[in-house]
Coordinates of C-alpha atoms and ligand atoms in Angstrom, one line a residue:
M150 CA 61.1 102.9 153.0
A151 CA 64.1 100.5 151.6
L152 CA 64.4 96.6 152.8
R153 CA 67.3 96.4 154.1
T154 CA 68.7 92.8 155.2
R155 CA 71.6 91.2 156.3
L156 CA 71.9 89.8 152.6
T157 CA 71.8 93.1 151.3
E158 CA 74.3 94.3 153.6
L159 CA 76.7 90.7 153.0
L160 CA 76.2 91.3 148.9
D161 CA 76.6 95.5 148.9
I162 CA 72.7 95.4 147.1
E163 CA 69.9 97.2 147.0
H164 CA 67.4 94.7 147.2
P165 CA 66.8 91.6 148.6
V166 CA 66.0 89.9 145.5
M167 CA 67.9 86.9 144.2
L168 CA 67.9 86.0 140.8
A169 CA 68.0 82.2 140.5
G170 CA 71.2 80.2 138.1
M171 CA 68.7 78.9 135.8
G172 CA 70.8 77.1 133.8
G173 CA 69.7 77.9 130.0
V174 CA 67.6 80.6 131.1
S175 CA 70.0 83.2 133.4
Y176 CA 72.5 84.7 130.9
H177 CA 74.2 87.8 130.6
R178 CA 70.7 89.4 129.2
L179 CA 68.6 88.8 132.0
V180 CA 70.9 88.6 134.5
A181 CA 72.7 92.2 134.0
A182 CA 69.2 93.0 133.6
V183 CA 68.7 91.9 137.5
S184 CA 71.5 93.5 139.0
E185 CA 71.8 96.9 137.0
A186 CA 67.6 96.9 138.5
G187 CA 69.2 96.9 142.0
G188 CA 68.5 92.8 143.5
I189 CA 71.8 91.1 142.2
G190 CA 71.5 88.2 138.9
T191 CA 73.0 84.9 138.5
L192 CA 73.9 82.8 135.8
G193 CA 72.5 80.1 135.2
A194 CA 76.0 78.0 133.9
S195 CA 75.0 74.8 134.6
T196 CA 74.1 74.6 130.7
M197 CA 77.0 76.6 129.6
A198 CA 79.9 74.3 127.5
P199 CA 83.3 75.8 129.2
E200 CA 84.5 78.5 126.7
E201 CA 80.8 80.2 126.9
L202 CA 81.3 81.0 130.7
P203 CA 83.4 82.9 130.0
E204 CA 82.0 84.9 127.6
E205 CA 78.6 85.4 129.5
M206 CA 80.9 86.5 132.5
A207 CA 82.6 88.8 130.2
K208 CA 79.5 90.1 128.3
V209 CA 77.6 91.0 132.3
R210 CA 80.5 92.9 133.2
A211 CA 80.2 94.6 130.1
A212 CA 76.5 96.0 130.5
T213 CA 77.0 96.3 134.0
A214 CA 79.4 97.6 137.1
K215 CA 77.0 96.2 139.7
P216 CA 78.0 92.6 141.7
F217 CA 76.7 89.7 139.9
G218 CA 77.2 86.0 140.4
V219 CA 77.2 82.0 138.7
D220 CA 75.6 79.0 139.0
L221 CA 76.6 75.7 138.7
L222 CA 75.5 72.0 140.2
T223 CA 78.2 69.5 142.2
A224 CA 76.4 67.0 141.0
M225 CA 77.2 67.5 137.1
P226 CA 80.7 64.8 137.0
G227 CA 83.6 67.9 136.6
Q228 CA 81.4 70.8 135.9
V229 CA 82.1 72.8 139.4
E230 CA 86.1 71.4 138.7
R231 CA 86.5 72.6 134.9
G232 CA 84.4 75.7 135.7
I233 CA 85.2 77.6 138.7
Q234 CA 88.5 79.6 137.3
S235 CA 86.3 81.1 134.8
V236 CA 84.5 81.4 138.2
I237 CA 87.0 83.9 139.9
D238 CA 88.2 85.0 136.9
G239 CA 85.7 86.8 135.3
G240 CA 84.8 89.0 138.7
A241 CA 81.6 86.7 139.6
R242 CA 81.1 88.2 143.2
I243 CA 79.0 84.9 144.8
F244 CA 79.1 81.3 143.6
V245 CA 76.1 79.3 144.0
A246 CA 76.1 75.9 143.3
G247 CA 73.5 73.3 143.6
L248 CA 72.4 69.7 143.4
G249 CA 75.6 69.4 146.5
V250 CA 77.5 71.4 148.6
P251 CA 80.7 72.5 146.8
R252 CA 83.0 71.9 149.4
E253 CA 86.2 71.2 148.1
V254 CA 86.4 74.8 146.0
I255 CA 85.0 77.4 149.3
D256 CA 88.5 77.7 150.1
L257 CA 90.2 78.7 147.1
L258 CA 86.7 81.4 146.3
H259 CA 87.0 82.6 149.4
S260 CA 91.1 83.5 148.9
K261 CA 89.7 85.4 146.0
N262 CA 87.5 87.5 147.7
V263 CA 84.1 85.6 145.8
L264 CA 80.9 84.6 148.6
V265 CA 79.7 81.2 148.8
G266 CA 76.1 79.7 148.4
S267 CA 74.5 76.6 148.3
M268 CA 71.3 75.3 147.1
C269 CA 69.3 73.1 150.3
G270 CA 66.1 71.7 150.3
K271 CA 66.3 69.9 154.0
V272 CA 67.9 71.3 157.3
R273 CA 70.5 69.3 157.4
H274 CA 71.2 70.1 153.7
A275 CA 71.6 73.5 155.6
V276 CA 73.3 72.8 158.3
S277 CA 76.1 70.3 156.8
A278 CA 76.6 73.7 153.8
V279 CA 76.8 75.8 157.0
A280 CA 79.6 73.7 158.6
S281 CA 81.9 73.6 155.0
G282 CA 82.4 76.9 155.5
V283 CA 79.3 78.7 153.0
D284 CA 78.9 82.2 153.5
F285 CA 74.7 82.2 152.8
V286 CA 71.9 79.5 151.9
V287 CA 69.1 79.1 149.8
A288 CA 66.2 77.0 151.1
Q289 CA 64.2 76.1 147.9
G290 CA 60.3 74.4 148.7
T291 CA 59.0 71.7 146.8
E292 CA 57.0 74.0 144.7
G293 CA 60.4 75.5 142.8
G294 CA 61.2 74.6 139.5
G295 CA 63.7 73.0 138.4
H296 CA 65.6 70.0 140.8
T297 CA 63.3 70.2 143.8
G298 CA 62.7 68.0 147.2
T299 CA 59.1 67.5 149.1
V300 CA 59.5 70.2 151.9
A301 CA 57.5 72.6 151.1
T302 CA 58.1 76.7 151.1
I303 CA 56.5 78.0 153.7
A304 CA 57.9 74.6 156.5
L305 CA 61.0 74.1 154.9
V306 CA 62.7 78.4 155.5
P307 CA 61.6 79.1 159.6
Q308 CA 63.3 75.4 160.5
V309 CA 66.5 76.3 158.2
V310 CA 66.8 80.1 159.6
D311 CA 66.0 78.1 162.8
A312 CA 68.3 75.9 162.1
V313 CA 71.3 78.3 160.9
G314 CA 70.2 82.4 161.0
A315 CA 72.5 83.1 163.7
N316 CA 75.5 82.3 161.2
V317 CA 74.4 83.8 157.5
P318 CA 72.1 85.0 155.5
V319 CA 69.3 82.1 154.7
V320 CA 67.6 83.1 151.9
A321 CA 64.2 81.7 150.6
A322 CA 63.1 79.9 147.3
G323 CA 60.6 77.6 145.8
G324 CA 57.3 79.1 144.2
L325 CA 57.6 83.2 145.3
F326 CA 56.9 85.5 142.4
D327 CA 55.6 89.2 143.5
G328 CA 55.9 90.9 146.5
R329 CA 53.8 88.9 149.2
G330 CA 55.9 86.3 148.7
L331 CA 58.7 88.6 149.3
A332 CA 57.2 90.0 152.4
A333 CA 55.9 86.6 152.9
A334 CA 60.0 85.2 153.3
L335 CA 60.6 88.1 155.5
A336 CA 58.0 86.6 157.9
L337 CA 59.2 83.4 157.8
G338 CA 62.7 84.9 159.2
A339 CA 64.5 85.0 155.6
D340 CA 67.0 87.5 154.6
G341 CA 65.8 87.4 150.9
V342 CA 64.6 85.7 148.4
W343 CA 65.6 83.8 144.9
I344 CA 63.8 83.4 141.8
G345 CA 63.1 81.3 138.8
T346 CA 60.0 81.0 137.3
R347 CA 59.1 84.5 137.3
F348 CA 62.5 86.0 135.5
I349 CA 61.7 83.6 133.2
A350 CA 58.3 85.3 132.0
T351 CA 60.7 88.4 130.8
F352 CA 62.0 90.0 127.6
E353 CA 65.2 89.1 128.9
A354 CA 65.2 86.0 129.6
R355 CA 67.2 82.5 127.6
A356 CA 64.3 80.2 126.4
V357 CA 63.5 78.5 123.7
K358 CA 60.3 78.8 121.4
G359 CA 57.1 79.1 123.4
Y360 CA 58.6 78.6 126.4
K361 CA 57.4 81.9 127.9
D362 CA 54.0 81.5 126.3
T363 CA 53.1 78.3 127.8
L364 CA 54.4 79.9 131.4
L365 CA 51.7 82.4 131.0
A366 CA 49.3 79.9 129.6
L367 CA 49.9 77.7 132.7
Q368 CA 48.0 77.6 135.8
E369 CA 48.8 76.4 139.2
D370 CA 48.7 72.9 139.0
G371 CA 50.2 72.0 135.6
T372 CA 53.7 71.1 136.2
V373 CA 54.5 67.8 137.6
I374 CA 57.8 66.6 139.6
S375 CA 59.6 63.7 137.1
R376 CA 62.6 62.1 136.4
A377 CA 61.3 62.0 132.8
Y378 CA 64.5 64.9 131.5
T379 CA 67.2 64.4 133.9
G380 CA 67.4 61.5 136.2
K381 CA 66.2 63.2 139.3
T382 CA 63.4 65.0 140.2
C383 CA 62.5 68.0 139.0
R384 CA 59.5 70.2 138.7
V385 CA 58.6 70.8 135.6
V386 CA 55.8 71.7 133.1
R387 CA 53.6 68.7 132.5
T388 CA 54.6 67.3 128.7
E389 CA 54.1 63.8 126.9
W390 CA 57.3 63.6 127.8
T391 CA 56.3 63.5 131.5
N392 CA 53.8 61.3 130.7
H393 CA 55.0 58.7 129.1
F394 CA 57.9 57.9 132.3
D395 CA 54.7 57.8 134.6
E396 CA 52.9 55.1 133.0
H397 CA 56.5 53.9 132.4
P398 CA 58.7 53.7 134.9
E399 CA 60.6 51.6 134.6
E400 CA 62.2 52.7 131.0
L401 CA 63.7 55.8 133.3
Q402 CA 67.2 55.7 133.4
P403 CA 69.7 57.4 137.2
F404 CA 71.4 61.0 136.5
P405 CA 72.8 62.0 134.6
A406 CA 72.3 58.8 132.1
Q407 CA 68.4 60.3 131.3
A408 CA 69.7 64.2 130.6
V409 CA 71.4 62.6 127.6
A410 CA 68.4 60.2 126.7
S411 CA 65.9 63.2 127.0
G412 CA 68.9 65.1 124.3
R413 CA 68.9 62.2 121.8
A414 CA 64.5 62.0 122.0
G415 CA 65.5 65.5 120.9
V416 CA 62.8 67.0 123.8
N417 CA 65.5 68.6 126.1
H418 CA 67.0 71.9 124.6
L419 CA 67.8 73.4 128.3
G420 CA 70.9 76.4 127.2
G421 CA 70.0 75.6 123.5
A422 CA 70.0 79.3 121.5
D423 CA 67.3 82.4 122.0
G424 CA 63.9 81.4 120.5
L425 CA 64.6 77.7 119.1
E426 CA 62.3 75.4 117.1
V427 CA 60.9 72.3 119.5
D428 CA 58.3 70.1 120.2
I429 CA 56.3 72.4 122.7
N430 CA 54.4 69.5 123.6
R431 CA 57.2 66.9 124.5
E432 CA 60.4 69.6 125.5
F433 CA 62.4 69.8 128.9
M434 CA 60.2 73.1 130.8
P435 CA 61.6 73.5 134.5
C436 CA 58.8 75.4 136.2
G437 CA 57.5 76.0 139.5
Q438 CA 53.9 76.4 141.6
G439 CA 54.1 79.7 141.3
V440 CA 53.1 80.2 137.1
G441 CA 49.4 80.6 137.9
G442 CA 50.1 83.8 139.0
I443 CA 52.7 84.8 136.3
D444 CA 50.7 86.4 132.9
E445 CA 52.4 89.0 131.5
L446 CA 56.1 89.1 129.9
L447 CA 57.7 92.0 132.0
H448 CA 61.2 93.9 132.0
A449 CA 63.9 92.0 134.8
A450 CA 63.2 95.4 135.8
D451 CA 60.4 95.7 136.3
V452 CA 60.0 92.5 138.4
V453 CA 61.9 93.5 140.4
Q454 CA 60.8 97.0 141.3
Q455 CA 57.7 95.6 141.6
M456 CA 58.3 93.4 143.7
V457 CA 59.6 95.0 146.3
A458 CA 56.9 98.1 145.5
E459 CA 55.1 95.1 146.4
A460 CA 56.6 93.3 149.7
E461 CA 56.8 97.5 151.5
R462 CA 53.1 97.8 150.9
M463 CA 52.6 94.1 152.2
I464 CA 54.6 95.3 155.0
E465 CA 53.3 98.0 156.3
R466 CA 49.5 96.1 155.5
M467 CA 51.4 93.9 158.4
A468 CA 52.3 96.4 160.9
A469 CA 48.2 98.6 159.9
V470 CA 46.9 94.9 161.2
R471 CA 49.0 95.4 164.6
R472 CA 46.6 97.5 166.8
Ligands
FMN169 C1 64.9 76.6 134.2 C2 65.3 76.3 135.7 C3 66.1 76.0 135.6 C4 67.0 75.2 137.1 N1 68.0 75.7 136.8 C5 69.3 75.1 137.7 C6 70.4 75.5 138.7 O1 71.4 74.7 137.0 N2 70.8 75.2 139.2 C7 70.6 75.8 140.5 O2 71.1 75.5 141.3 N3 68.6 75.5 140.6 C8 68.8 75.7 138.9 N4 66.7 76.0 138.9 C9 66.1 76.5 140.6 C10 66.4 77.8 140.8 O3 67.5 77.6 141.1 C11 64.8 78.0 142.2 O4 65.7 77.6 143.5 C12 63.8 77.7 141.4 O5 63.9 78.2 140.2 C13 62.7 78.5 142.3 O6 61.4 78.2 142.3 P1 60.6 79.2 141.5 O7 61.0 78.6 140.1 O8 59.4 78.9 141.7 O9 61.0 80.8 142.1 C14 66.2 75.7 137.7 C15 65.1 76.6 137.9 C16 64.7 76.5 136.8 C17 62.6 77.0 136.6

């Protein structure tokens, strides 16, 4: 059995599993490993310096001939404009934008044969993205790690499918970490999954020292939605730094000034060197609620294979329920 969906057809990939473009984490080793395993890797370029992006893309291409993508944040002033030529020149198959629809670059990307995806936390975000011409949407529920909204994945995905699923593939994200989540996403009408936190706990992920071990030990209630690191609502590991701003919200600055403030305070090293020493009790560690189910460091290819194999078993199980 193979899981063929509109997403696997559109992207010409084997499995409907996408590596989320996680800033600080989804660098060339992880991206190449997921693409090579038959999913699709997406570089988390929001934390990369402008000269770093073409280097990372070249390293992905050196490691795999399979398609891969790049993710940038529309809300970061100038980031998409600065990075988009590298995205095209570096041979990305897909471009995904977080925190806003990248309207100004969609036509250019299409003219260069790059498909465009948009992160959505509400139905109206998805409708607006599709009206602007994106090729697929990622519906991310509040359970997800990183910047996130308030609507839960299981409620959001079918409503986004109803709103735009006739026009474009819908990819489910937020709190999904295994084959049961993949099967559930397909049952909700999605065409694939966009997975973040599960891929942080892999050998290939880039991470500051202690981040992966923190995730392996954390329970499902160990995260919190906080503005403490960036100024926007972001699901992260609860730390002394988030606790402080829970008690002193009047000290919070708007995005992106709070990101600058947390960087100056020495608690935000997302994008820092792999294995960098940090104060893990205060550090910025975006993380989804699926974390309690993640207790083993794996190779990224094994995450993909296990997820697909388990989803196939779950689909057979669902078929057997029907008598
Ligand atoms: C460490 C980390 C960094 C992230 N950075 C970005 C980013 O730069 N751009 C983006 O679109 N989404 C970003 N996200 C959100 C992911 O793309 C994805 O939607 C989310 O991780 C899915 O939920 P999950 O973590 O429960 O799998 C990030 C998430 C994490 C955990």
